[in-house]
Every structure is written in structure tokens, then in C-alpha cells.
mmCIF file of N, CA and C in Angstrom:
data_model
loop_
_atom_site.group_PDB
_atom_site.id
_atom_site.type_symbol
_atom_site.label_atom_id
_atom_site.label_comp_id
_atom_site.label_asym_id
_atom_site.label_seq_id
_atom_site.Cartn_x
_atom_site.Cartn_y
_atom_site.Cartn_z
ATOM 1 N N ASP C 1 -11.833 32.339 -1.064
ATOM 2 C CA ASP C 1 -11.946 31.147 -1.878
ATOM 3 C C ASP C 1 -12.886 30.128 -1.230
ATOM 4 N N GLN C 2 -12.793 30.002 0.096
ATOM 5 C CA GLN C 2 -13.662 29.046 0.786
ATOM 6 C C GLN C 2 -15.128 29.414 0.644
ATOM 7 N N ALA C 3 -15.439 30.674 0.846
ATOM 8 C CA ALA C 3 -16.837 31.101 0.735
ATOM 9 C C ALA C 3 -17.326 30.914 -0.697
ATOM 10 N N TRP C 4 -16.487 31.253 -1.690
ATOM 11 C CA TRP C 4 -16.869 31.067 -3.087
ATOM 12 C C TRP C 4 -17.162 29.602 -3.380
ATOM 13 N N TRP C 5 -16.278 28.716 -2.919
ATOM 14 C CA TRP C 5 -16.455 27.294 -3.190
ATOM 15 C C TRP C 5 -17.743 26.773 -2.543
ATOM 16 N N MET C 6 -17.995 27.159 -1.327
ATOM 17 C CA MET C 6 -19.206 26.696 -0.649
ATOM 18 C C MET C 6 -20.439 27.219 -1.381
ATOM 19 N N GLN C 7 -20.417 28.486 -1.784
ATOM 20 C CA GLN C 7 -21.556 29.038 -2.527
ATOM 21 C C GLN C 7 -21.760 28.290 -3.836
ATOM 22 N N ARG C 8 -20.681 27.966 -4.520
ATOM 23 C CA ARG C 8 -20.774 27.223 -5.780
ATOM 24 C C ARG C 8 -21.341 25.831 -5.541
ATOM 25 N N LEU C 9 -20.841 25.155 -4.544
ATOM 26 C CA LEU C 9 -21.316 23.812 -4.215
ATOM 27 C C LEU C 9 -22.807 23.820 -3.907
ATOM 28 N N LEU C 10 -23.229 24.762 -3.094
ATOM 29 C CA LEU C 10 -24.641 24.841 -2.712
ATOM 30 C C LEU C 10 -25.523 25.238 -3.895
ATOM 31 N N ALA C 11 -25.029 26.139 -4.739
ATOM 32 C CA ALA C 11 -25.796 26.537 -5.926
ATOM 33 C C ALA C 11 -25.941 25.362 -6.890
ATOM 34 N N ASP C 12 -24.873 24.609 -7.083
ATOM 35 C CA ASP C 12 -24.941 23.439 -7.961
ATOM 36 C C ASP C 12 -25.899 22.390 -7.393
ATOM 37 N N GLY C 13 -25.856 22.202 -6.080
ATOM 38 C CA GLY C 13 -26.788 21.263 -5.444
ATOM 39 C C GLY C 13 -28.227 21.702 -5.611
ATOM 40 N N ALA C 14 -28.489 22.993 -5.475
ATOM 41 C CA ALA C 14 -29.850 23.517 -5.652
ATOM 42 C C ALA C 14 -30.290 23.388 -7.109
ATOM 43 N N ALA C 15 -29.382 23.665 -8.047
ATOM 44 C CA ALA C 15 -29.726 23.564 -9.468
ATOM 45 C C ALA C 15 -30.055 22.131 -9.857
ATOM 46 N N ALA C 16 -29.411 21.174 -9.209
ATOM 47 C CA ALA C 16 -29.667 19.764 -9.486
ATOM 48 C C ALA C 16 -30.811 19.223 -8.627
ATOM 49 N N ASP C 17 -31.430 20.101 -7.833
ATOM 50 C CA ASP C 17 -32.530 19.727 -6.943
ATOM 51 C C ASP C 17 -32.145 18.584 -6.002
ATOM 52 N N MET C 18 -30.924 18.679 -5.474
ATOM 53 C CA MET C 18 -30.445 17.656 -4.543
ATOM 54 C C MET C 18 -31.115 17.858 -3.187
ATOM 55 N N PRO C 19 -31.660 16.803 -2.602
ATOM 56 C CA PRO C 19 -32.312 16.968 -1.301
ATOM 57 C C PRO C 19 -31.322 17.209 -0.170
ATOM 58 N N PHE C 20 -30.080 16.769 -0.339
ATOM 59 C CA PHE C 20 -29.073 16.924 0.706
ATOM 60 C C PHE C 20 -27.755 17.356 0.085
ATOM 61 N N VAL C 21 -27.058 18.230 0.775
ATOM 62 C CA VAL C 21 -25.662 18.527 0.477
ATOM 63 C C VAL C 21 -24.943 18.332 1.802
ATOM 64 N N VAL C 22 -23.949 17.483 1.813
ATOM 65 C CA VAL C 22 -23.245 17.138 3.053
ATOM 66 C C VAL C 22 -21.825 17.662 2.967
ATOM 67 N N TRP C 23 -21.443 18.430 3.966
ATOM 68 C CA TRP C 23 -20.052 18.857 4.095
ATOM 69 C C TRP C 23 -19.453 18.009 5.190
ATOM 70 N N TRP C 24 -18.395 17.326 4.915
ATOM 71 C CA TRP C 24 -17.936 16.252 5.785
ATOM 72 C C TRP C 24 -17.196 16.701 7.026
ATOM 73 N N SER C 25 -16.818 17.944 7.133
ATOM 74 C CA SER C 25 -16.013 18.324 8.288
ATOM 75 C C SER C 25 -16.465 19.662 8.870
ATOM 76 N N ASP C 26 -16.981 19.612 10.088
ATOM 77 C CA ASP C 26 -17.360 20.835 10.778
ATOM 78 C C ASP C 26 -16.110 21.590 11.226
ATOM 79 N N HIS C 27 -15.142 20.867 11.759
ATOM 80 C CA HIS C 27 -13.891 21.457 12.240
ATOM 81 C C HIS C 27 -12.727 20.923 11.411
ATOM 82 N N ASP C 28 -11.669 21.743 11.287
ATOM 83 C CA ASP C 28 -10.449 21.262 10.656
ATOM 84 C C ASP C 28 -9.904 20.078 11.444
ATOM 85 N N LEU C 29 -9.272 19.163 10.744
ATOM 86 C CA LEU C 29 -8.733 17.964 11.383
ATOM 87 C C LEU C 29 -7.471 18.229 12.194
ATOM 88 N N MET C 30 -6.773 19.291 11.833
ATOM 89 C CA MET C 30 -5.555 19.656 12.570
ATOM 90 C C MET C 30 -5.346 21.162 12.454
ATOM 91 N N PRO C 31 -4.533 21.736 13.335
ATOM 92 C CA PRO C 31 -4.281 23.177 13.254
ATOM 93 C C PRO C 31 -3.600 23.541 11.936
ATOM 94 N N GLU C 32 -3.871 24.734 11.474
ATOM 95 C CA GLU C 32 -3.342 25.183 10.186
ATOM 96 C C GLU C 32 -1.815 25.182 10.153
ATOM 97 N N HIS C 33 -1.177 25.469 11.293
ATOM 98 C CA HIS C 33 0.289 25.507 11.297
ATOM 99 C C HIS C 33 0.893 24.156 10.930
ATOM 100 N N ALA C 34 0.167 23.082 11.204
ATOM 101 C CA ALA C 34 0.681 21.756 10.880
ATOM 102 C C ALA C 34 0.319 21.350 9.454
ATOM 103 N N ALA C 35 -0.789 21.855 8.958
ATOM 104 C CA ALA C 35 -1.307 21.383 7.678
ATOM 105 C C ALA C 35 -0.781 22.154 6.470
ATOM 106 N N VAL C 36 -0.617 23.446 6.603
ATOM 107 C CA VAL C 36 -0.352 24.271 5.433
ATOM 108 C C VAL C 36 1.095 24.180 4.938
ATOM 109 N N PRO C 37 2.106 24.311 5.783
ATOM 110 C CA PRO C 37 3.454 24.252 5.209
ATOM 111 C C PRO C 37 3.779 22.831 4.737
ATOM 112 N N CYS C 38 4.744 22.770 3.822
ATOM 113 C CA CYS C 38 5.166 21.448 3.342
ATOM 114 C C CYS C 38 5.821 20.631 4.445
ATOM 115 N N HIS C 39 6.469 21.322 5.372
ATOM 116 C CA HIS C 39 7.125 20.642 6.489
ATOM 117 C C HIS C 39 6.808 21.408 7.763
ATOM 118 N N CYS C 40 6.107 20.784 8.637
ATOM 119 C CA CYS C 40 5.741 21.410 9.906
ATOM 120 C C CYS C 40 7.007 21.590 10.737
ATOM 121 N N THR C 41 7.191 22.781 11.282
ATOM 122 C CA THR C 41 8.425 23.081 12.007
ATOM 123 C C THR C 41 8.202 23.442 13.467
ATOM 124 N N VAL C 42 7.001 23.191 13.997
ATOM 125 C CA VAL C 42 6.737 23.515 15.398
ATOM 126 C C VAL C 42 7.300 22.385 16.267
ATOM 127 N N PRO C 43 8.278 22.685 17.114
ATOM 128 C CA PRO C 43 8.894 21.630 17.925
ATOM 129 C C PRO C 43 7.881 20.948 18.849
ATOM 130 N N ASP C 44 7.998 19.654 18.957
ATOM 131 C CA ASP C 44 7.188 18.832 19.865
ATOM 132 C C ASP C 44 5.686 18.906 19.607
ATOM 133 N N ASP C 45 5.275 19.370 18.448
ATOM 134 C CA ASP C 45 3.852 19.417 18.127
ATOM 135 C C ASP C 45 3.400 18.014 17.711
ATOM 136 N N PRO C 46 2.365 17.467 18.342
ATOM 137 C CA PRO C 46 1.955 16.096 18.004
ATOM 138 C C PRO C 46 1.502 15.949 16.551
ATOM 139 N N PHE C 47 0.867 16.968 15.979
ATOM 140 C CA PHE C 47 0.451 16.888 14.582
ATOM 141 C C PHE C 47 1.667 16.853 13.659
ATOM 142 N N CYS C 48 2.656 17.679 13.970
ATOM 143 C CA CYS C 48 3.882 17.691 13.172
ATOM 144 C C CYS C 48 4.589 16.337 13.272
ATOM 145 N N GLN C 49 4.578 15.743 14.456
ATOM 146 C CA GLN C 49 5.219 14.444 14.634
ATOM 147 C C GLN C 49 4.524 13.365 13.812
ATOM 148 N N VAL C 50 3.202 13.381 13.793
ATOM 149 C CA VAL C 50 2.456 12.401 12.993
ATOM 150 C C VAL C 50 2.776 12.584 11.521
ATOM 151 N N LEU C 51 2.756 13.821 11.055
ATOM 152 C CA LEU C 51 3.026 14.082 9.640
ATOM 153 C C LEU C 51 4.468 13.718 9.269
ATOM 154 N N ALA C 52 5.395 13.931 10.189
ATOM 155 C CA ALA C 52 6.802 13.627 9.920
ATOM 156 C C ALA C 52 7.053 12.128 9.848
ATOM 157 N N THR C 53 6.285 11.344 10.592
ATOM 158 C CA THR C 53 6.514 9.899 10.616
ATOM 159 C C THR C 53 5.624 9.134 9.640
ATOM 160 N N ALA C 54 4.625 9.805 9.089
ATOM 161 C CA ALA C 54 3.735 9.142 8.130
ATOM 162 C C ALA C 54 4.434 8.988 6.782
ATOM 163 N N PRO C 55 4.071 7.952 6.031
ATOM 164 C CA PRO C 55 4.598 7.870 4.661
ATOM 165 C C PRO C 55 4.237 9.152 3.909
ATOM 166 N N PRO C 56 5.108 9.624 3.031
ATOM 167 C CA PRO C 56 4.876 10.909 2.353
ATOM 168 C C PRO C 56 3.505 11.025 1.685
ATOM 169 N N ALA C 57 3.031 9.976 1.048
ATOM 170 C CA ALA C 57 1.722 10.048 0.383
ATOM 171 C C ALA C 57 0.605 10.229 1.410
ATOM 172 N N ASP C 58 0.732 9.579 2.551
ATOM 173 C CA ASP C 58 -0.281 9.715 3.604
ATOM 174 C C ASP C 58 -0.257 11.112 4.204
ATOM 175 N N ALA C 59 0.942 11.634 4.450
ATOM 176 C CA ALA C 59 1.069 12.988 4.997
ATOM 177 C C ALA C 59 0.476 14.009 4.031
ATOM 178 N N LYS C 60 0.717 13.830 2.738
ATOM 179 C CA LYS C 60 0.163 14.738 1.729
ATOM 180 C C LYS C 60 -1.363 14.679 1.727
ATOM 181 N N LEU C 61 -1.916 13.483 1.836
ATOM 182 C CA LEU C 61 -3.369 13.323 1.871
ATOM 183 C C LEU C 61 -3.962 13.977 3.119
ATOM 184 N N LEU C 62 -3.330 13.765 4.269
ATOM 185 C CA LEU C 62 -3.809 14.401 5.500
ATOM 186 C C LEU C 62 -3.790 15.920 5.379
ATOM 187 N N ARG C 63 -2.711 16.458 4.830
ATOM 188 C CA ARG C 63 -2.614 17.912 4.651
ATOM 189 C C ARG C 63 -3.682 18.420 3.686
ATOM 190 N N SER C 64 -3.957 17.649 2.647
ATOM 191 C CA SER C 64 -4.929 18.080 1.635
ATOM 192 C C SER C 64 -6.326 18.259 2.212
ATOM 193 N N PHE C 65 -6.703 17.404 3.144
ATOM 194 C CA PHE C 65 -8.060 17.435 3.680
ATOM 195 C C PHE C 65 -8.145 18.045 5.074
ATOM 196 N N SER C 66 -7.035 18.431 5.650
ATOM 197 C CA SER C 66 -7.028 18.820 7.057
ATOM 198 C C SER C 66 -7.637 20.178 7.348
ATOM 199 N N THR C 67 -7.736 21.070 6.377
ATOM 200 C CA THR C 67 -8.295 22.400 6.638
ATOM 201 C C THR C 67 -9.590 22.621 5.860
ATOM 202 N N MET C 68 -10.409 21.590 5.763
ATOM 203 C CA MET C 68 -11.655 21.696 5.009
ATOM 204 C C MET C 68 -12.869 21.947 5.891
ATOM 205 N N GLY C 69 -12.657 22.179 7.165
ATOM 206 C CA GLY C 69 -13.784 22.444 8.048
ATOM 207 C C GLY C 69 -14.399 23.807 7.804
ATOM 208 N N VAL C 70 -15.651 23.962 8.216
ATOM 209 C CA VAL C 70 -16.273 25.285 8.174
ATOM 210 C C VAL C 70 -15.875 26.085 9.413
ATOM 211 N N ARG C 71 -15.152 25.421 10.310
ATOM 212 C CA ARG C 71 -14.529 26.068 11.474
ATOM 213 C C ARG C 71 -13.088 25.582 11.538
ATOM 214 N N ASP C 72 -12.206 26.418 12.070
ATOM 215 C CA ASP C 72 -10.826 25.973 12.191
ATOM 216 C C ASP C 72 -10.714 24.957 13.317
ATOM 217 N N PHE C 73 -9.512 24.469 13.554
ATOM 218 C CA PHE C 73 -9.295 23.415 14.545
ATOM 219 C C PHE C 73 -9.802 23.814 15.930
ATOM 220 N N ASP C 74 -9.678 25.099 16.270
ATOM 221 C CA ASP C 74 -10.104 25.573 17.588
ATOM 222 C C ASP C 74 -11.565 26.016 17.627
ATOM 223 N N GLY C 75 -12.269 25.922 16.507
ATOM 224 C CA GLY C 75 -13.694 26.237 16.480
ATOM 225 C C GLY C 75 -14.049 27.611 15.937
ATOM 226 N N ALA C 76 -13.061 28.421 15.576
ATOM 227 C CA ALA C 76 -13.360 29.745 15.017
ATOM 228 C C ALA C 76 -13.955 29.578 13.611
ATOM 229 N N PRO C 77 -14.958 30.365 13.279
ATOM 230 C CA PRO C 77 -15.588 30.230 11.962
ATOM 231 C C PRO C 77 -14.622 30.534 10.822
ATOM 232 N N ARG C 78 -14.760 29.765 9.753
ATOM 233 C CA ARG C 78 -14.050 30.039 8.507
ATOM 234 C C ARG C 78 -15.033 30.738 7.572
ATOM 235 N N PRO C 79 -14.565 31.367 6.498
ATOM 236 C CA PRO C 79 -15.474 32.073 5.582
ATOM 237 C C PRO C 79 -16.570 31.184 4.989
ATOM 238 N N SER C 80 -16.328 29.891 4.870
ATOM 239 C CA SER C 80 -17.322 28.981 4.285
ATOM 240 C C SER C 80 -18.515 28.732 5.204
ATOM 241 N N LEU C 81 -18.404 29.091 6.474
ATOM 242 C CA LEU C 81 -19.504 28.836 7.411
ATOM 243 C C LEU C 81 -20.727 29.700 7.111
ATOM 244 N N VAL C 82 -20.529 30.941 6.697
ATOM 245 C CA VAL C 82 -21.656 31.854 6.462
ATOM 246 C C VAL C 82 -22.592 31.323 5.375
ATOM 247 N N PRO C 83 -22.084 30.980 4.175
ATOM 248 C CA PRO C 83 -23.021 30.436 3.182
ATOM 249 C C PRO C 83 -23.603 29.083 3.591
ATOM 250 N N TRP C 84 -22.845 28.275 4.324
ATOM 251 C CA TRP C 84 -23.361 26.981 4.793
ATOM 252 C C TRP C 84 -24.549 27.197 5.734
ATOM 253 N N GLN C 85 -24.395 28.097 6.692
ATOM 254 C CA GLN C 85 -25.488 28.364 7.635
ATOM 255 C C GLN C 85 -26.686 28.992 6.931
ATOM 256 N N ALA C 86 -26.443 29.864 5.966
ATOM 257 C CA ALA C 86 -27.549 30.486 5.226
ATOM 258 C C ALA C 86 -28.339 29.434 4.461
ATOM 259 N N ALA C 87 -27.644 28.500 3.823
ATOM 260 C CA ALA C 87 -28.329 27.436 3.084
ATOM 261 C C ALA C 87 -29.102 26.526 4.029
ATOM 262 N N ALA C 88 -28.514 26.214 5.173
ATOM 263 C CA ALA C 88 -29.210 25.356 6.138
ATOM 264 C C ALA C 88 -30.467 26.048 6.662
ATOM 265 N N ALA C 89 -30.384 27.339 6.933
ATOM 266 C CA ALA C 89 -31.552 28.079 7.432
ATOM 267 C C ALA C 89 -32.643 28.158 6.374
ATOM 268 N N ALA C 90 -32.251 28.309 5.113
ATOM 269 C CA ALA C 90 -33.238 28.423 4.040
ATOM 270 C C ALA C 90 -33.989 27.119 3.815
ATOM 271 N N ARG C 91 -33.350 25.987 4.143
ATOM 272 C CA ARG C 91 -33.976 24.692 3.901
ATOM 273 C C ARG C 91 -34.467 24.053 5.196
ATOM 274 N N ARG C 92 -34.554 24.840 6.251
ATOM 275 C CA ARG C 92 -34.961 24.326 7.556
ATOM 276 C C ARG C 92 -36.393 23.814 7.494
ATOM 277 N N LEU C 93 -36.592 22.670 8.091
ATOM 278 C CA LEU C 93 -37.939 22.111 8.159
ATOM 279 C C LEU C 93 -38.793 22.934 9.107
ATOM 280 N N PRO C 94 -40.089 22.937 8.900
ATOM 281 C CA PRO C 94 -40.953 23.655 9.833
ATOM 282 C C PRO C 94 -40.945 22.973 11.196
ATOM 283 N N ASP C 95 -41.290 23.749 12.212
ATOM 284 C CA ASP C 95 -41.411 23.153 13.539
ATOM 285 C C ASP C 95 -42.545 22.149 13.536
ATOM 286 N N PRO C 96 -42.420 21.072 14.305
ATOM 287 C CA PRO C 96 -43.509 20.099 14.372
ATOM 288 C C PRO C 96 -44.776 20.740 14.930
ATOM 289 N N PRO C 97 -45.933 20.329 14.443
ATOM 290 C CA PRO C 97 -47.182 20.862 14.990
ATOM 291 C C PRO C 97 -47.303 20.536 16.480
ATOM 292 N N ASP C 98 -48.021 21.368 17.205
ATOM 293 C CA ASP C 98 -48.267 21.089 18.623
ATOM 294 C C ASP C 98 -48.855 19.685 18.764
ATOM 295 N N GLY C 99 -48.398 18.969 19.757
ATOM 296 C CA GLY C 99 -48.919 17.628 20.018
ATOM 297 C C GLY C 99 -48.189 16.531 19.270
ATOM 298 N N THR C 100 -47.177 16.871 18.472
ATOM 299 C CA THR C 100 -46.418 15.831 17.772
ATOM 300 C C THR C 100 -45.687 14.989 18.814
ATOM 301 N N PRO C 101 -45.922 13.673 18.817
ATOM 302 C CA PRO C 101 -45.283 12.843 19.841
ATOM 303 C C PRO C 101 -43.787 12.683 19.578
ATOM 304 N N SER C 102 -43.046 12.486 20.641
ATOM 305 C CA SER C 102 -41.627 12.151 20.512
ATOM 306 C C SER C 102 -41.520 10.640 20.420
ATOM 307 N N LEU C 103 -40.779 10.162 19.443
ATOM 308 C CA LEU C 103 -40.572 8.738 19.266
ATOM 309 C C LEU C 103 -39.234 8.363 19.877
ATOM 310 N N THR C 104 -39.188 7.217 20.523
ATOM 311 C CA THR C 104 -37.951 6.735 21.125
ATOM 312 C C THR C 104 -37.740 5.283 20.729
ATOM 313 N N SER C 105 -36.504 4.848 20.842
ATOM 314 C CA SER C 105 -36.166 3.464 20.555
ATOM 315 C C SER C 105 -34.972 3.076 21.399
ATOM 316 N N GLY C 106 -34.996 1.855 21.924
ATOM 317 C CA GLY C 106 -33.862 1.350 22.687
ATOM 318 C C GLY C 106 -32.596 1.268 21.842
ATOM 319 N N ALA C 107 -32.748 1.224 20.521
ATOM 320 C CA ALA C 107 -31.595 1.193 19.633
ATOM 321 C C ALA C 107 -30.847 2.530 19.630
ATOM 322 N N PHE C 108 -31.521 3.597 20.078
ATOM 323 C CA PHE C 108 -30.926 4.930 20.134
ATOM 324 C C PHE C 108 -31.152 5.516 21.524
ATOM 325 N N PRO C 109 -30.517 4.941 22.560
ATOM 326 C CA PRO C 109 -30.775 5.400 23.924
ATOM 327 C C PRO C 109 -30.445 6.876 24.110
ATOM 328 N N GLY C 110 -31.325 7.576 24.798
ATOM 329 C CA GLY C 110 -31.113 8.980 25.091
ATOM 330 C C GLY C 110 -31.561 9.928 23.991
ATOM 331 N N PHE C 111 -32.074 9.409 22.887
ATOM 332 C CA PHE C 111 -32.529 10.264 21.792
ATOM 333 C C PHE C 111 -34.041 10.219 21.674
ATOM 334 N N ARG C 112 -34.609 11.367 21.348
ATOM 335 C CA ARG C 112 -36.043 11.469 21.046
ATOM 336 C C ARG C 112 -36.156 12.053 19.651
ATOM 337 N N PHE C 113 -37.058 11.518 18.872
ATOM 338 C CA PHE C 113 -37.244 11.964 17.499
ATOM 339 C C PHE C 113 -38.654 12.492 17.333
ATOM 340 N N GLN C 114 -38.784 13.573 16.613
ATOM 341 C CA GLN C 114 -40.093 14.056 16.197
ATOM 342 C C GLN C 114 -40.107 13.993 14.681
ATOM 343 N N VAL C 115 -41.028 13.223 14.170
ATOM 344 C CA VAL C 115 -41.111 13.004 12.738
ATOM 345 C C VAL C 115 -42.257 13.849 12.195
ATOM 346 N N ILE C 116 -41.971 14.588 11.132
ATOM 347 C CA ILE C 116 -43.035 15.322 10.461
ATOM 348 C C ILE C 116 -42.981 15.011 8.967
ATOM 349 N N ILE C 117 -44.136 14.996 8.369
ATOM 350 C CA ILE C 117 -44.256 14.830 6.925
ATOM 351 C C ILE C 117 -44.705 16.187 6.414
ATOM 352 N N ASP C 118 -43.947 16.754 5.494
ATOM 353 C CA ASP C 118 -44.233 18.101 5.031
ATOM 354 C C ASP C 118 -44.576 18.088 3.542
ATOM 355 N N PRO C 119 -45.858 17.991 3.218
ATOM 356 C CA PRO C 119 -46.244 17.995 1.808
ATOM 357 C C PRO C 119 -46.224 19.391 1.194
ATOM 358 N N GLY C 120 -45.883 20.406 1.977
ATOM 359 C CA GLY C 120 -45.781 21.755 1.445
ATOM 360 C C GLY C 120 -46.862 22.695 1.926
ATOM 361 N N ASP C 121 -48.053 22.189 2.204
ATOM 362 C CA ASP C 121 -49.122 23.085 2.632
ATOM 363 C C ASP C 121 -49.302 23.084 4.147
ATOM 364 N N ARG C 122 -49.075 21.943 4.773
ATOM 365 C CA ARG C 122 -49.162 21.886 6.239
ATOM 366 C C ARG C 122 -48.414 20.643 6.724
ATOM 367 N N PRO C 123 -47.584 20.779 7.748
ATOM 368 C CA PRO C 123 -46.868 19.609 8.257
ATOM 369 C C PRO C 123 -47.807 18.647 8.968
ATOM 370 N N ILE C 124 -47.582 17.371 8.801
ATOM 371 C CA ILE C 124 -48.383 16.324 9.438
ATOM 372 C C ILE C 124 -47.504 15.638 10.471
ATOM 373 N N PRO C 125 -47.967 15.549 11.728
ATOM 374 C CA PRO C 125 -47.132 14.885 12.737
ATOM 375 C C PRO C 125 -47.019 13.394 12.454
ATOM 376 N N GLY C 126 -45.806 12.880 12.643
ATOM 377 C CA GLY C 126 -45.613 11.439 12.549
ATOM 378 C C GLY C 126 -46.107 10.773 13.807
ATOM 379 N N GLN C 127 -46.298 9.491 13.722
ATOM 380 C CA GLN C 127 -46.725 8.746 14.899
ATOM 381 C C GLN C 127 -46.002 7.417 14.928
ATOM 382 N N SER C 128 -45.942 6.835 16.091
ATOM 383 C CA SER C 128 -45.242 5.572 16.258
ATOM 384 C C SER C 128 -46.035 4.436 15.627
ATOM 385 N N GLU C 129 -45.398 3.710 14.764
ATOM 386 C CA GLU C 129 -45.957 2.500 14.181
ATOM 387 C C GLU C 129 -45.009 1.389 14.594
ATOM 388 N N VAL C 130 -45.402 0.599 15.562
ATOM 389 C CA VAL C 130 -44.506 -0.372 16.176
ATOM 390 C C VAL C 130 -43.746 -1.223 15.163
ATOM 391 N N PRO C 131 -44.382 -1.790 14.140
ATOM 392 C CA PRO C 131 -43.609 -2.627 13.224
ATOM 393 C C PRO C 131 -42.580 -1.835 12.405
ATOM 394 N N CYS C 132 -42.727 -0.526 12.313
ATOM 395 C CA CYS C 132 -41.855 0.264 11.443
ATOM 396 C C CYS C 132 -40.892 1.175 12.199
ATOM 397 N N LEU C 133 -40.909 1.167 13.529
ATOM 398 C CA LEU C 133 -40.113 2.135 14.286
ATOM 399 C C LEU C 133 -38.634 2.051 13.951
ATOM 400 N N ALA C 134 -38.056 0.855 13.961
ATOM 401 C CA ALA C 134 -36.615 0.725 13.693
ATOM 402 C C ALA C 134 -36.287 1.220 12.291
ATOM 403 N N GLU C 135 -37.129 0.912 11.317
ATOM 404 C CA GLU C 135 -36.884 1.373 9.951
ATOM 405 C C GLU C 135 -37.030 2.889 9.844
ATOM 406 N N THR C 136 -37.969 3.446 10.601
ATOM 407 C CA THR C 136 -38.179 4.877 10.570
ATOM 408 C C THR C 136 -36.984 5.632 11.146
ATOM 409 N N LEU C 137 -36.415 5.098 12.211
ATOM 410 C CA LEU C 137 -35.337 5.789 12.914
ATOM 411 C C LEU C 137 -33.948 5.402 12.437
ATOM 412 N N SER C 138 -33.835 4.488 11.506
ATOM 413 C CA SER C 138 -32.479 4.100 11.077
ATOM 414 C C SER C 138 -32.173 4.623 9.706
#
């Protein structure tokens, strides 16, 4: 079901020519043992304790969204990861041309950005424009 849903979501996004499809959770928010049953029964489990003490509507909401990752809580792939990775690979931007400068900003310490403009026939390296750097990187 997960793989089917992801394939449907991605196909609908492609049919609508959406530039981005965002899946909000890489990993499940909690282990499946806490999320799936109506009442978590694992003794001393912190997730079960949170769900047991939360108002019922909040616990239901947490359970509803807790296993939506493309990986489970421990990082093992879920069936939805395969179509997600295939779609990401198919829409991957080309590598920046040789000599494309790395842009940096004090607003993003430790990060380097390479900007390319891809009109379809050949990528054009971006360059630093001092008045526009913050707007470019934000």
C-alpha cells in the first residue's frame, strides 16, 4: 500500500507538472509497536507512556502520522522508499559545470552552495552577486 500510494502521489505530481513533491517524513516518528495498536502495551516504553498520557485526540493524531516515513523508526527502508528514490533520481539536476564557484554566506555558516541555471540545453554556472546573495540562498 505504501509503495502504491507513493507511486500515485508522484504520478499525480508529474501529471500536474509540479516542480516539487515533498514528503514530510524521512523516518517514522515512533516505533511501529507504539503507533499501530490502539493501546501500546510495551512496559516502560517512553512512546507508550507519551501516548497513554496524551489527550485521546492528540494520541490518535500522533498514531495517524507516526508511521509515514519512507524509513521506519530505526532507519530500515519502507516500501515507499523505492519509488521515492526513483523519482528523485529521474529529476536530479545535472552536475555543475567545471569551474562553478561555491557560494557562501555568514547567514548559513558551514554551508557551500553551487547554483546552476538549467535551461535544458546546457547548465550555466551561477555566480555571486553581492546585493542578491541573501535572496539567492534563502
